[in-house]
mmCIF file of C-alpha atoms in Angstrom:
data_model
loop_
_atom_site.group_PDB
_atom_site.id
_atom_site.type_symbol
_atom_site.label_atom_id
_atom_site.label_comp_id
_atom_site.label_asym_id
_atom_site.label_seq_id
_atom_site.Cartn_x
_atom_site.Cartn_y
_atom_site.Cartn_z
ATOM 1 C CA MET A 1418 74.344 42.616 -39.349
ATOM 2 C CA SER A 1419 72.619 39.264 -39.130
ATOM 3 C CA PHE A 1420 68.893 38.755 -38.950
ATOM 4 C CA ILE A 1421 67.424 36.009 -36.788
ATOM 5 C CA ASP A 1422 63.748 35.263 -37.091
ATOM 6 C CA PHE A 1423 62.860 34.321 -33.513
ATOM 7 C CA THR A 1424 59.443 33.096 -34.573
ATOM 8 C CA LEU A 1425 61.368 30.095 -35.888
ATOM 9 C CA VAL A 1426 63.075 29.460 -32.522
ATOM 10 C CA PRO A 1427 61.324 26.464 -30.992
ATOM 11 C CA LYS A 1428 59.624 26.854 -27.627
ATOM 12 C CA LEU A 1429 61.679 25.216 -24.914
ATOM 13 C CA ASN A 1430 60.418 22.083 -23.234
ATOM 14 C CA PRO A 1431 58.623 23.135 -20.006
ATOM 15 C CA ARG A 1432 60.835 20.770 -17.960
ATOM 16 C CA ILE A 1433 63.935 22.596 -19.193
ATOM 17 C CA VAL A 1434 62.381 25.963 -18.337
ATOM 18 C CA HIS A 1435 61.458 24.679 -14.872
ATOM 19 C CA LYS A 1436 64.980 23.390 -14.268
ATOM 20 C CA ALA A 1437 66.522 26.685 -15.378
ATOM 21 C CA ALA A 1438 64.132 28.579 -13.076
ATOM 22 C CA LEU A 1439 64.796 26.182 -10.202
ATOM 23 C CA PHE A 1440 68.562 26.492 -10.341
ATOM 24 C CA TYR A 1441 68.442 30.245 -10.895
ATOM 25 C CA ALA A 1442 66.279 30.625 -7.764
ATOM 26 C CA ALA A 1443 68.664 28.357 -5.824
ATOM 27 C CA TYR A 1444 71.622 30.444 -6.995
ATOM 28 C CA LYS A 1445 69.963 33.725 -5.936
ATOM 29 C CA LEU A 1446 69.022 32.298 -2.520
ATOM 30 C CA THR A 1447 72.569 31.009 -1.983
ATOM 31 C CA LEU A 1448 73.897 34.513 -2.638
ATOM 32 C CA ARG A 1449 71.531 35.702 0.096
ATOM 33 C CA ASP A 1450 73.260 33.358 2.566
ATOM 34 C CA TRP A 1451 70.660 30.595 2.607
ATOM 35 C CA GLU A 1452 71.665 26.947 2.460
ATOM 36 C CA VAL A 1453 69.582 25.474 -0.375
ATOM 37 C CA GLU A 1454 68.406 21.918 -0.895
ATOM 38 C CA VAL A 1455 66.936 21.114 -4.322
ATOM 39 C CA LYS A 1456 64.256 18.437 -4.136
ATOM 40 C CA PRO A 1457 64.194 15.636 -6.750
ATOM 41 C CA SER A 1458 62.214 16.272 -9.929
ATOM 42 C CA GLY A 1459 58.729 14.871 -9.987
ATOM 43 C CA GLU A 1460 58.099 15.151 -6.249
ATOM 44 C CA LYS A 1461 54.964 17.025 -5.280
ATOM 45 C CA GLY A 1462 55.116 20.041 -3.028
ATOM 46 C CA ALA A 1463 58.222 22.098 -2.455
ATOM 47 C CA ASP A 1464 60.989 22.327 -5.044
ATOM 48 C CA LEU A 1465 63.451 23.933 -2.631
ATOM 49 C CA VAL A 1466 64.042 23.765 1.096
ATOM 50 C CA ILE A 1467 66.189 26.570 2.468
ATOM 51 C CA TYR A 1468 67.952 26.734 5.829
ATOM 52 C CA ASP A 1469 69.497 29.570 7.779
ATOM 53 C CA ARG A 1470 73.242 28.823 7.793
ATOM 54 C CA ARG A 1471 73.527 29.850 11.445
ATOM 55 C CA ASP A 1472 70.403 28.083 12.700
ATOM 56 C CA ARG A 1473 69.288 24.987 10.784
ATOM 57 C CA GLU A 1474 66.009 24.970 12.722
ATOM 58 C CA LYS A 1475 64.955 28.004 10.675
ATOM 59 C CA ARG A 1476 63.834 26.616 7.348
ATOM 60 C CA HIS A 1477 61.372 27.449 4.600
ATOM 61 C CA THR A 1478 59.810 25.552 1.708
ATOM 62 C CA ILE A 1479 59.540 27.059 -1.765
ATOM 63 C CA LYS A 1480 57.690 26.214 -4.971
ATOM 64 C CA VAL A 1481 59.400 27.471 -8.141
ATOM 65 C CA LYS A 1482 57.408 28.184 -11.295
ATOM 66 C CA GLY A 1483 59.253 28.788 -14.572
ATOM 67 C CA LEU A 1484 57.745 30.830 -17.393
ATOM 68 C CA GLN A 1485 59.061 31.622 -20.877
ATOM 69 C CA LYS A 1486 56.963 34.701 -21.542
ATOM 70 C CA ARG A 1487 54.868 37.313 -19.790
ATOM 71 C CA HIS A 1488 51.959 34.960 -19.089
ATOM 72 C CA ALA A 1489 49.763 33.934 -16.203
ATOM 73 C CA CYS A 1490 51.464 31.450 -13.899
ATOM 74 C CA PRO A 1491 49.671 28.088 -14.032
ATOM 75 C CA PHE A 1492 49.291 25.580 -11.224
ATOM 76 C CA THR A 1493 48.585 21.947 -12.066
ATOM 77 C CA ARG A 1494 45.476 21.477 -9.957
ATOM 78 C CA ARG A 1495 43.432 23.411 -7.427
ATOM 79 C CA GLU A 1496 44.770 21.038 -4.723
ATOM 80 C CA ASP A 1497 48.297 22.262 -5.492
ATOM 81 C CA ILE A 1498 47.224 25.763 -4.483
ATOM 82 C CA GLU A 1499 45.672 24.550 -1.223
ATOM 83 C CA THR A 1500 48.887 22.709 -0.247
ATOM 84 C CA LEU A 1501 51.437 25.307 -1.348
ATOM 85 C CA PRO A 1502 54.795 25.581 0.377
ATOM 86 C CA GLU A 1503 55.500 28.805 2.315
ATOM 87 C CA TYR A 1504 56.745 30.746 -0.715
ATOM 88 C CA VAL A 1505 56.337 30.740 -4.478
ATOM 89 C CA ILE A 1506 59.073 32.076 -6.725
ATOM 90 C CA VAL A 1507 58.123 32.773 -10.333
ATOM 91 C CA VAL A 1508 61.110 32.981 -12.670
ATOM 92 C CA ARG A 1509 60.544 34.326 -16.180
ATOM 93 C CA VAL A 1510 63.316 33.330 -18.575
ATOM 94 C CA ASN A 1511 63.695 34.412 -22.178
ATOM 95 C CA PRO A 1512 64.877 31.458 -24.291
ATOM 96 C CA GLU A 1513 65.286 33.783 -27.270
ATOM 97 C CA LYS A 1514 67.834 35.859 -25.347
ATOM 98 C CA PRO A 1515 69.650 33.547 -22.925
ATOM 99 C CA GLU A 1516 72.142 36.315 -22.104
ATOM 100 C CA GLU A 1517 69.344 38.313 -20.421
ATOM 101 C CA LYS A 1518 68.946 38.098 -16.662
ATOM 102 C CA PRO A 1519 65.752 36.237 -15.697
ATOM 103 C CA GLU A 1520 63.001 38.179 -13.948
ATOM 104 C CA VAL A 1521 62.134 36.892 -10.482
ATOM 105 C CA PHE A 1522 58.935 37.399 -8.496
ATOM 106 C CA VAL A 1523 58.777 36.309 -4.844
ATOM 107 C CA LEU A 1524 55.380 35.789 -3.178
ATOM 108 C CA ASP A 1525 54.255 34.241 0.069
ATOM 109 C CA ARG A 1526 51.668 31.461 0.139
ATOM 110 C CA ASP A 1527 48.839 33.632 1.502
ATOM 111 C CA THR A 1528 49.256 36.226 -1.255
ATOM 112 C CA VAL A 1529 49.116 33.522 -3.928
ATOM 113 C CA LYS A 1530 46.006 31.951 -2.382
ATOM 114 C CA LYS A 1531 44.232 35.324 -2.282
ATOM 115 C CA ARG A 1532 45.121 36.295 -5.849
ATOM 116 C CA VAL A 1533 44.925 33.036 -7.793
ATOM 117 C CA GLN A 1534 41.910 32.654 -10.084
ATOM 118 C CA GLY A 1535 40.999 29.079 -10.882
ATOM 119 C CA ILE A 1536 44.428 27.562 -11.361
ATOM 120 C CA TYR A 1537 46.144 30.710 -12.688
ATOM 121 C CA LEU A 1538 48.001 33.573 -11.058
ATOM 122 C CA LYS A 1539 47.582 36.474 -13.482
ATOM 123 C CA VAL A 1540 50.523 38.634 -14.520
ATOM 124 C CA LYS A 1541 49.059 41.712 -12.797
ATOM 125 C CA ASP A 1542 48.816 39.677 -9.593
ATOM 126 C CA TYR A 1543 52.492 38.749 -9.405
ATOM 127 C CA GLU A 1544 54.429 41.509 -11.200
ATOM 128 C CA GLU A 1545 54.457 43.883 -8.213
ATOM 129 C CA PHE A 1546 56.530 41.273 -6.359
ATOM 130 C CA LYS A 1547 59.560 41.573 -8.635
ATOM 131 C CA ASP A 1548 62.784 40.905 -6.689
ATOM 132 C CA ARG A 1549 60.948 40.926 -3.344
ATOM 133 C CA TRP A 1550 63.502 38.617 -1.708
ATOM 134 C CA GLU A 1551 62.981 40.378 1.639
ATOM 135 C CA LEU A 1552 59.644 38.545 1.958
ATOM 136 C CA ILE A 1553 61.600 35.397 2.794
ATOM 137 C CA THR A 1554 62.365 36.097 6.430
ATOM 138 C CA ARG A 1555 64.834 34.447 8.772
#
């Protein structure tokens, strides 16, 4: 039996965590029969635009937030909260155990705006939305 001291495992770069969360969310949405467009890194606003495969007029915008631990979900500035896309997907990945399935929390914009405090969405304010994919309606 080998012993790995995970306190020595370096924290992943936030950009890498965001990219992992972004592509995991895109993968899960694709499996739910959405056509997914990933927006270029560094653009403000939505990270994903999704389209109904049968009716391209039906589309939604999504902000993806990637977390490494069970922490509050930060937003960059208060203005980012006021101009949120329709949905926010929080993906919690565990860099210490990459074989584990990420946890996903799906919230609509109005819920985030009501629950955010300052620039943070507390854990207790998003955890009840685990795997709530049905909130993204056609």
